[in-house]
mmCIF file of C-alpha atoms and ligand atoms in Angstrom:
data_model
loop_
_atom_site.group_PDB
_atom_site.id
_atom_site.type_symbol
_atom_site.label_atom_id
_atom_site.label_comp_id
_atom_site.label_asym_id
_atom_site.label_seq_id
_atom_site.Cartn_x
_atom_site.Cartn_y
_atom_site.Cartn_z
ATOM 1 C CA MET A 142 50.735 -66.223 113.250
ATOM 2 C CA THR A 143 48.873 -69.449 113.858
ATOM 3 C CA TYR A 144 49.825 -72.957 112.769
ATOM 4 C CA GLY A 145 46.674 -74.844 113.664
ATOM 5 C CA ALA A 146 48.145 -76.540 116.718
ATOM 6 C CA ARG A 147 45.807 -75.585 119.564
ATOM 7 C CA HIS A 148 47.394 -77.910 122.100
ATOM 8 C CA VAL A 149 51.150 -78.401 122.172
ATOM 9 C CA ALA A 150 52.727 -80.792 124.681
ATOM 10 C CA ILE A 151 56.446 -80.663 125.457
ATOM 11 C CA ILE A 152 58.639 -83.255 127.165
ATOM 12 C CA MET A 153 61.230 -80.903 128.668
ATOM 13 C CA ASP A 154 64.197 -83.260 128.402
ATOM 14 C CA GLY A 155 67.971 -82.881 128.155
ATOM 15 C CA ASN A 156 68.784 -80.590 131.083
ATOM 16 C CA GLY A 157 71.299 -83.009 132.588
ATOM 17 C CA ARG A 158 73.219 -83.548 129.345
ATOM 18 C CA TRP A 159 73.227 -79.794 128.699
ATOM 19 C CA ALA A 160 74.880 -79.178 132.084
ATOM 20 C CA VAL A 161 77.348 -82.054 131.813
ATOM 21 C CA SER A 162 78.437 -80.899 128.347
ATOM 22 C CA ARG A 163 79.415 -77.627 130.034
ATOM 23 C CA GLY A 164 81.246 -79.363 132.863
ATOM 24 C CA GLN A 165 78.525 -78.297 135.303
ATOM 25 C CA PRO A 166 76.415 -80.259 137.783
ATOM 26 C CA ARG A 167 72.930 -81.338 136.640
ATOM 27 C CA PRO A 168 71.008 -78.711 138.698
ATOM 28 C CA TYR A 169 72.687 -76.046 136.555
ATOM 29 C CA GLY A 170 70.891 -77.597 133.583
ATOM 30 C CA HIS A 171 67.571 -77.682 135.401
ATOM 31 C CA ARG A 172 67.910 -73.938 136.100
ATOM 32 C CA ALA A 173 68.587 -73.289 132.426
ATOM 33 C CA GLY A 174 65.568 -75.471 131.643
ATOM 34 C CA VAL A 175 63.367 -73.130 133.664
ATOM 35 C CA GLU A 176 64.606 -70.233 131.505
ATOM 36 C CA ALA A 177 63.594 -72.158 128.394
ATOM 37 C CA LEU A 178 60.155 -72.704 129.898
ATOM 38 C CA ARG A 179 59.811 -68.961 130.545
ATOM 39 C CA ARG A 180 60.673 -68.209 126.892
ATOM 40 C CA ILE A 181 58.270 -70.771 125.492
ATOM 41 C CA VAL A 182 55.342 -69.729 127.692
ATOM 42 C CA ARG A 183 55.845 -66.139 126.534
ATOM 43 C CA ALA A 184 56.031 -67.143 122.867
ATOM 44 C CA ALA A 185 53.154 -69.628 122.794
ATOM 45 C CA PRO A 186 50.090 -67.340 122.608
ATOM 46 C CA GLY A 187 51.550 -65.410 119.656
ATOM 47 C CA LEU A 188 51.879 -68.689 117.747
ATOM 48 C CA GLY A 189 48.215 -69.600 118.101
ATOM 49 C CA ILE A 190 48.771 -72.082 120.923
ATOM 50 C CA GLU A 191 45.833 -72.215 123.334
ATOM 51 C CA TYR A 192 46.983 -75.086 125.559
ATOM 52 C CA LEU A 193 50.613 -75.747 126.471
ATOM 53 C CA SER A 194 51.334 -78.897 128.480
ATOM 54 C CA VAL A 195 54.832 -79.263 129.862
ATOM 55 C CA TYR A 196 56.293 -82.389 131.434
ATOM 56 C CA ALA A 197 58.279 -81.231 134.457
ATOM 57 C CA PHE A 198 58.488 -84.318 136.680
ATOM 58 C CA SER A 199 57.369 -87.870 135.984
ATOM 59 C CA THR A 200 56.150 -90.555 138.375
ATOM 60 C CA GLU A 201 59.446 -92.312 137.534
ATOM 61 C CA ASN A 202 61.649 -89.297 138.300
ATOM 62 C CA TRP A 203 61.437 -90.064 142.063
ATOM 63 C CA LYS A 204 64.089 -92.709 141.304
ATOM 64 C CA ARG A 205 66.705 -89.945 140.907
ATOM 65 C CA PRO A 206 69.127 -89.012 143.709
ATOM 66 C CA PRO A 207 67.311 -87.161 146.541
ATOM 67 C CA GLU A 208 69.374 -83.984 145.992
ATOM 68 C CA GLU A 209 68.271 -83.798 142.371
ATOM 69 C CA VAL A 210 64.624 -84.399 143.277
ATOM 70 C CA GLU A 211 64.958 -81.653 145.908
ATOM 71 C CA THR A 212 66.367 -79.206 143.334
ATOM 72 C CA LEU A 213 63.512 -79.927 140.938
ATOM 73 C CA MET A 214 60.919 -79.353 143.681
ATOM 74 C CA ASP A 215 62.646 -76.106 144.697
ATOM 75 C CA LEU A 216 62.670 -74.936 141.088
ATOM 76 C CA LEU A 217 58.935 -75.565 140.754
ATOM 77 C CA VAL A 218 58.274 -73.370 143.789
ATOM 78 C CA GLU A 219 60.686 -70.710 142.520
ATOM 79 C CA TYR A 220 59.188 -70.695 139.034
ATOM 80 C CA LEU A 221 55.652 -70.272 140.330
ATOM 81 C CA ARG A 222 56.631 -67.550 142.819
ATOM 82 C CA SER A 223 58.661 -65.548 140.339
ATOM 83 C CA GLU A 224 56.310 -65.858 137.356
ATOM 84 C CA ILE A 225 52.869 -65.685 138.910
ATOM 85 C CA GLU A 226 52.518 -61.874 138.582
ATOM 86 C CA GLU A 227 53.367 -61.839 134.904
ATOM 87 C CA LEU A 228 51.420 -65.007 134.066
ATOM 88 C CA ASP A 229 48.341 -63.672 135.802
ATOM 89 C CA ARG A 230 48.695 -60.312 134.050
ATOM 90 C CA GLU A 231 48.969 -62.111 130.703
ATOM 91 C CA GLN A 232 45.737 -64.021 131.459
ATOM 92 C CA VAL A 233 47.538 -67.383 131.627
ATOM 93 C CA LYS A 234 45.529 -70.056 133.426
ATOM 94 C CA ILE A 235 47.775 -72.470 135.328
ATOM 95 C CA ILE A 236 46.667 -76.024 135.971
ATOM 96 C CA PHE A 237 48.552 -79.121 137.081
ATOM 97 C CA LEU A 238 48.513 -82.640 135.714
ATOM 98 C CA GLY A 239 49.539 -85.547 137.920
ATOM 99 C CA ASP A 240 48.897 -86.816 141.415
ATOM 100 C CA GLU A 241 49.572 -83.835 143.644
ATOM 101 C CA ARG A 242 49.038 -85.899 146.806
ATOM 102 C CA ALA A 243 52.638 -87.129 146.703
ATOM 103 C CA MET A 244 54.098 -83.658 146.211
ATOM 104 C CA PRO A 245 55.921 -81.977 149.120
ATOM 105 C CA PRO A 246 53.649 -79.584 151.073
ATOM 106 C CA ARG A 247 55.664 -76.511 150.043
ATOM 107 C CA CYS A 248 55.032 -77.364 146.387
ATOM 108 C CA ARG A 249 51.362 -78.124 146.949
ATOM 109 C CA ARG A 250 50.832 -74.771 148.642
ATOM 110 C CA GLU A 251 52.362 -72.904 145.703
ATOM 111 C CA MET A 252 50.505 -75.053 143.167
ATOM 112 C CA GLU A 253 47.160 -74.449 144.839
ATOM 113 C CA SER A 254 47.805 -70.736 145.105
ATOM 114 C CA ALA A 255 48.854 -70.434 141.429
ATOM 115 C CA SER A 256 45.874 -72.369 140.126
ATOM 116 C CA ALA A 257 43.393 -70.555 142.385
ATOM 117 C CA ARG A 258 44.760 -67.139 141.434
ATOM 118 C CA THR A 259 44.604 -67.810 137.690
ATOM 119 C CA ALA A 260 41.462 -69.973 137.615
ATOM 120 C CA ARG A 261 39.332 -67.369 135.835
ATOM 121 C CA ASN A 262 41.948 -66.261 133.315
ATOM 122 C CA GLN A 263 40.937 -66.528 129.671
ATOM 123 C CA GLY A 264 44.295 -66.764 127.910
ATOM 124 C CA LEU A 265 46.790 -69.571 127.412
ATOM 125 C CA VAL A 266 46.170 -72.674 129.523
ATOM 126 C CA LEU A 267 49.522 -73.766 130.955
ATOM 127 C CA ALA A 268 49.310 -77.356 132.194
ATOM 128 C CA ILE A 269 52.352 -78.271 134.269
ATOM 129 C CA ALA A 270 52.787 -82.027 134.689
ATOM 130 C CA VAL A 271 54.377 -82.887 138.035
ATOM 131 C CA ASN A 272 54.348 -86.348 139.559
ATOM 132 C CA TYR A 273 52.597 -87.195 136.324
ATOM 133 C CA GLY A 274 52.551 -90.564 134.603
ATOM 134 C CA GLY A 275 50.166 -91.525 131.816
ATOM 135 C CA ARG A 276 49.658 -94.986 133.269
ATOM 136 C CA ASP A 277 49.144 -93.624 136.786
ATOM 137 C CA GLU A 278 46.563 -91.161 135.441
ATOM 138 C CA ILE A 279 44.618 -93.982 133.770
ATOM 139 C CA VAL A 280 44.741 -96.137 136.915
ATOM 140 C CA ARG A 281 43.481 -93.206 139.032
ATOM 141 C CA ALA A 282 40.580 -92.743 136.598
ATOM 142 C CA VAL A 283 39.719 -96.455 136.748
ATOM 143 C CA ARG A 284 39.720 -96.322 140.552
ATOM 144 C CA ARG A 285 37.222 -93.452 140.439
ATOM 145 C CA ILE A 286 34.950 -95.504 138.187
ATOM 146 C CA LEU A 287 35.110 -98.436 140.585
ATOM 147 C CA GLU A 288 34.013 -96.168 143.430
ATOM 148 C CA ASP A 289 30.758 -95.557 141.570
ATOM 149 C CA PRO A 290 29.847 -98.875 139.878
ATOM 150 C CA GLU A 291 26.439 -97.532 138.774
ATOM 151 C CA THR A 292 28.047 -95.250 136.197
ATOM 152 C CA ALA A 293 30.604 -97.853 135.102
ATOM 153 C CA ALA A 294 28.326 -99.227 132.392
ATOM 154 C CA GLU A 295 28.039 -95.790 130.808
ATOM 155 C CA ILE A 296 31.755 -95.235 130.407
ATOM 156 C CA ASP A 297 32.850 -94.550 126.864
ATOM 157 C CA GLU A 298 35.919 -92.836 125.407
ATOM 158 C CA GLU A 299 34.480 -89.378 125.958
ATOM 159 C CA THR A 300 33.376 -89.872 129.574
ATOM 160 C CA PHE A 301 36.617 -91.666 130.376
ATOM 161 C CA GLY A 302 38.561 -88.705 129.016
ATOM 162 C CA GLU A 303 36.680 -86.462 131.433
ATOM 163 C CA LEU A 304 38.072 -88.473 134.366
ATOM 164 C CA LEU A 305 41.652 -87.757 133.322
ATOM 165 C CA ASP A 306 43.747 -84.831 134.594
ATOM 166 C CA THR A 307 43.272 -83.118 131.223
ATOM 167 C CA ALA A 308 39.451 -83.027 131.569
ATOM 168 C CA GLY A 309 38.049 -80.222 129.456
ATOM 169 C CA MET A 310 41.170 -79.877 127.311
ATOM 170 C CA PRO A 311 41.422 -80.895 123.658
ATOM 171 C CA ASP A 312 43.882 -83.708 122.881
ATOM 172 C CA PRO A 313 47.409 -82.565 122.031
ATOM 173 C CA ASP A 314 47.919 -81.826 118.346
ATOM 174 C CA LEU A 315 51.683 -81.871 118.628
ATOM 175 C CA VAL A 316 54.048 -83.543 121.095
ATOM 176 C CA ILE A 317 57.573 -82.119 121.077
ATOM 177 C CA ARG A 318 60.476 -84.182 122.407
ATOM 178 C CA PRO A 319 63.810 -82.383 122.581
ATOM 179 C CA SER A 320 67.139 -84.074 123.451
ATOM 180 C CA GLY A 321 67.130 -86.651 120.666
ATOM 181 C CA GLU A 322 65.106 -89.331 122.429
ATOM 182 C CA LEU A 323 62.316 -90.954 120.443
ATOM 183 C CA ARG A 324 59.890 -91.985 123.165
ATOM 184 C CA LEU A 325 56.922 -90.662 125.113
ATOM 185 C CA SER A 326 58.300 -91.621 128.558
ATOM 186 C CA ASN A 327 54.779 -92.022 129.967
ATOM 187 C CA PHE A 328 53.521 -88.547 128.920
ATOM 188 C CA LEU A 329 49.838 -88.111 127.929
ATOM 189 C CA LEU A 330 49.500 -91.708 126.723
ATOM 190 C CA TRP A 331 45.719 -91.691 126.306
ATOM 191 C CA GLN A 332 45.538 -88.151 124.957
ATOM 192 C CA SER A 333 48.322 -88.549 122.365
ATOM 193 C CA ALA A 334 46.548 -91.291 120.413
ATOM 194 C CA TYR A 335 46.558 -89.116 117.268
ATOM 195 C CA ALA A 336 49.092 -86.453 118.197
ATOM 196 C CA GLU A 337 51.813 -85.600 115.698
ATOM 197 C CA ILE A 338 55.256 -86.203 117.190
ATOM 198 C CA TYR A 339 58.216 -83.909 116.617
ATOM 199 C CA ALA A 340 61.632 -84.903 117.917
ATOM 200 C CA THR A 341 64.736 -82.750 117.829
ATOM 201 C CA PRO A 342 68.292 -83.269 119.093
ATOM 202 C CA VAL A 343 68.218 -79.759 120.594
ATOM 203 C CA LEU A 344 68.471 -80.025 124.377
ATOM 204 C CA TRP A 345 65.645 -78.392 126.323
ATOM 205 C CA PRO A 346 67.756 -75.539 127.801
ATOM 206 C CA ASP A 347 68.629 -74.484 124.214
ATOM 207 C CA PHE A 348 65.001 -74.598 123.061
ATOM 208 C CA ASP A 349 63.636 -71.202 122.072
ATOM 209 C CA GLU A 350 60.930 -69.512 120.017
ATOM 210 C CA ALA A 351 62.750 -70.270 116.748
ATOM 211 C CA GLU A 352 62.811 -73.989 117.636
ATOM 212 C CA LEU A 353 59.133 -73.877 118.524
ATOM 213 C CA ARG A 354 58.346 -72.259 115.163
ATOM 214 C CA ARG A 355 60.362 -74.983 113.440
ATOM 215 C CA ALA A 356 58.294 -77.653 115.179
ATOM 216 C CA LEU A 357 55.045 -75.893 114.256
ATOM 217 C CA GLU A 358 56.133 -75.513 110.621
ATOM 218 C CA GLN A 359 56.803 -79.254 110.485
ATOM 219 C CA PHE A 360 53.421 -79.873 112.090
ATOM 220 C CA GLN A 361 51.712 -77.854 109.365
ATOM 221 C CA LEU A 362 53.161 -80.170 106.702
ATOM 222 C CA ARG A 363 51.740 -83.292 108.311
ATOM 223 C CA ASP A 364 48.718 -85.031 106.855
ATOM 224 C CA ARG A 365 46.501 -86.001 109.792
ATOM 225 C CA ARG A 366 44.308 -88.843 108.657
ATOM 226 C CA TYR A 367 42.955 -90.213 111.957
ATOM 227 C CA GLY A 368 42.672 -93.632 110.373
ATOM 228 C CA GLY A 369 40.553 -92.362 107.504
ATOM 229 C CA HIS A 370 41.344 -92.473 103.797
ATOM 230 C CA ALA A 371 44.469 -90.875 102.349
HETATM 231 C C1 IPE B 102 64.712 -83.225 132.039
HETATM 232 O O1 IPE B 102 66.088 -83.299 131.923
HETATM 233 C C2 IPE B 102 64.263 -82.851 133.431
HETATM 234 C C3 IPE B 102 63.533 -83.927 134.125
HETATM 235 C C4 IPE B 102 63.350 -85.135 133.666
HETATM 236 C C5 IPE B 102 62.982 -83.615 135.410
HETATM 237 P P1 IPE B 102 66.919 -84.561 132.403
HETATM 238 O O2 IPE B 102 67.331 -84.347 133.809
HETATM 239 O O3 IPE B 102 66.185 -85.825 132.147
HETATM 240 O O4 IPE B 102 68.177 -84.449 131.436
HETATM 241 P P2 IPE B 102 68.949 -85.616 130.723
HETATM 242 O O5 IPE B 102 67.936 -86.434 129.980
HETATM 243 O O6 IPE B 102 69.598 -86.410 131.805
HETATM 244 O O7 IPE B 102 69.915 -84.927 129.823
HETATM 245 C C1 IPE B 103 60.882 -87.420 130.717
HETATM 246 O O1 IPE B 103 62.263 -87.333 130.752
HETATM 247 C C2 IPE B 103 60.287 -86.760 131.923
HETATM 248 C C3 IPE B 103 60.410 -85.305 131.959
HETATM 249 C C4 IPE B 103 60.973 -84.559 131.057
HETATM 250 C C5 IPE B 103 59.826 -84.689 133.108
HETATM 251 P P1 IPE B 103 63.153 -88.494 131.394
HETATM 252 O O2 IPE B 103 64.563 -88.054 131.277
HETATM 253 O O3 IPE B 103 62.659 -88.838 132.742
HETATM 254 O O4 IPE B 103 62.826 -89.717 130.414
HETATM 255 P P2 IPE B 103 63.678 -90.985 130.028
HETATM 256 O O5 IPE B 103 64.204 -91.579 131.299
HETATM 257 O O6 IPE B 103 64.786 -90.514 129.154
HETATM 258 O O7 IPE B 103 62.727 -91.867 129.297
HETATM 259 MG MG1 MG B 104 66.104 -87.094 130.575
#
């Protein structure tokens, strides 16, 4: 079954509230969030999704207590270690969005190994956004342009897009925000110019294939005009 959404981007939000509502500490929710990610990555190819971008850690999330940041970094390493066999077997290509330079070395090692191992895979592209901020991404691209002033005059929307972390990827068709919030929180700002937005009160750890189908069904009903006539 395909819904015409090639690139789906998900802001994986609501882990903390999910845990607290169960009288558990926030890391418990982050663990459950990883399970939701596993489910969605497995379901995506069967729903016609070719690119799945998931927001795992924002440039602003460093403001959280150090123990929580530590848990999130540990979970990234754990997820990559435990899933890499299956993802590779399923032809998933793993890439990362964000400035990896600020990531702890143990994460960077695992990230480099996962992307190198799956670089030639032809299936779903799984883009994991860690230390990612849409504004930071744009500033990094501008800095690269300034390093090479000769090409600066030739910059247009297309060439600028190729300097972003999502180079080579189509823009997201659908951005999903669980947890009831109605904001982008600095995710894929440039790329989401004409994305359809789907928000749901469901918290990320409760998100499953049925929820994803619901979002895609809603997407199918949208009339994408891109500024053209009705
Ligand atoms: C999303 O869940 C995980 C990250 C932002 C890393 P939260 O931790 O933001 O959960 P809530 O929003 O507090 O419920
Ligand atoms: C967005 O969630 C970032 C991720 C899911 C990684 P946040 O919980 O950080 O966003 P705000 O603070 O509610 O905007
Ligand atoms: Mg949140």
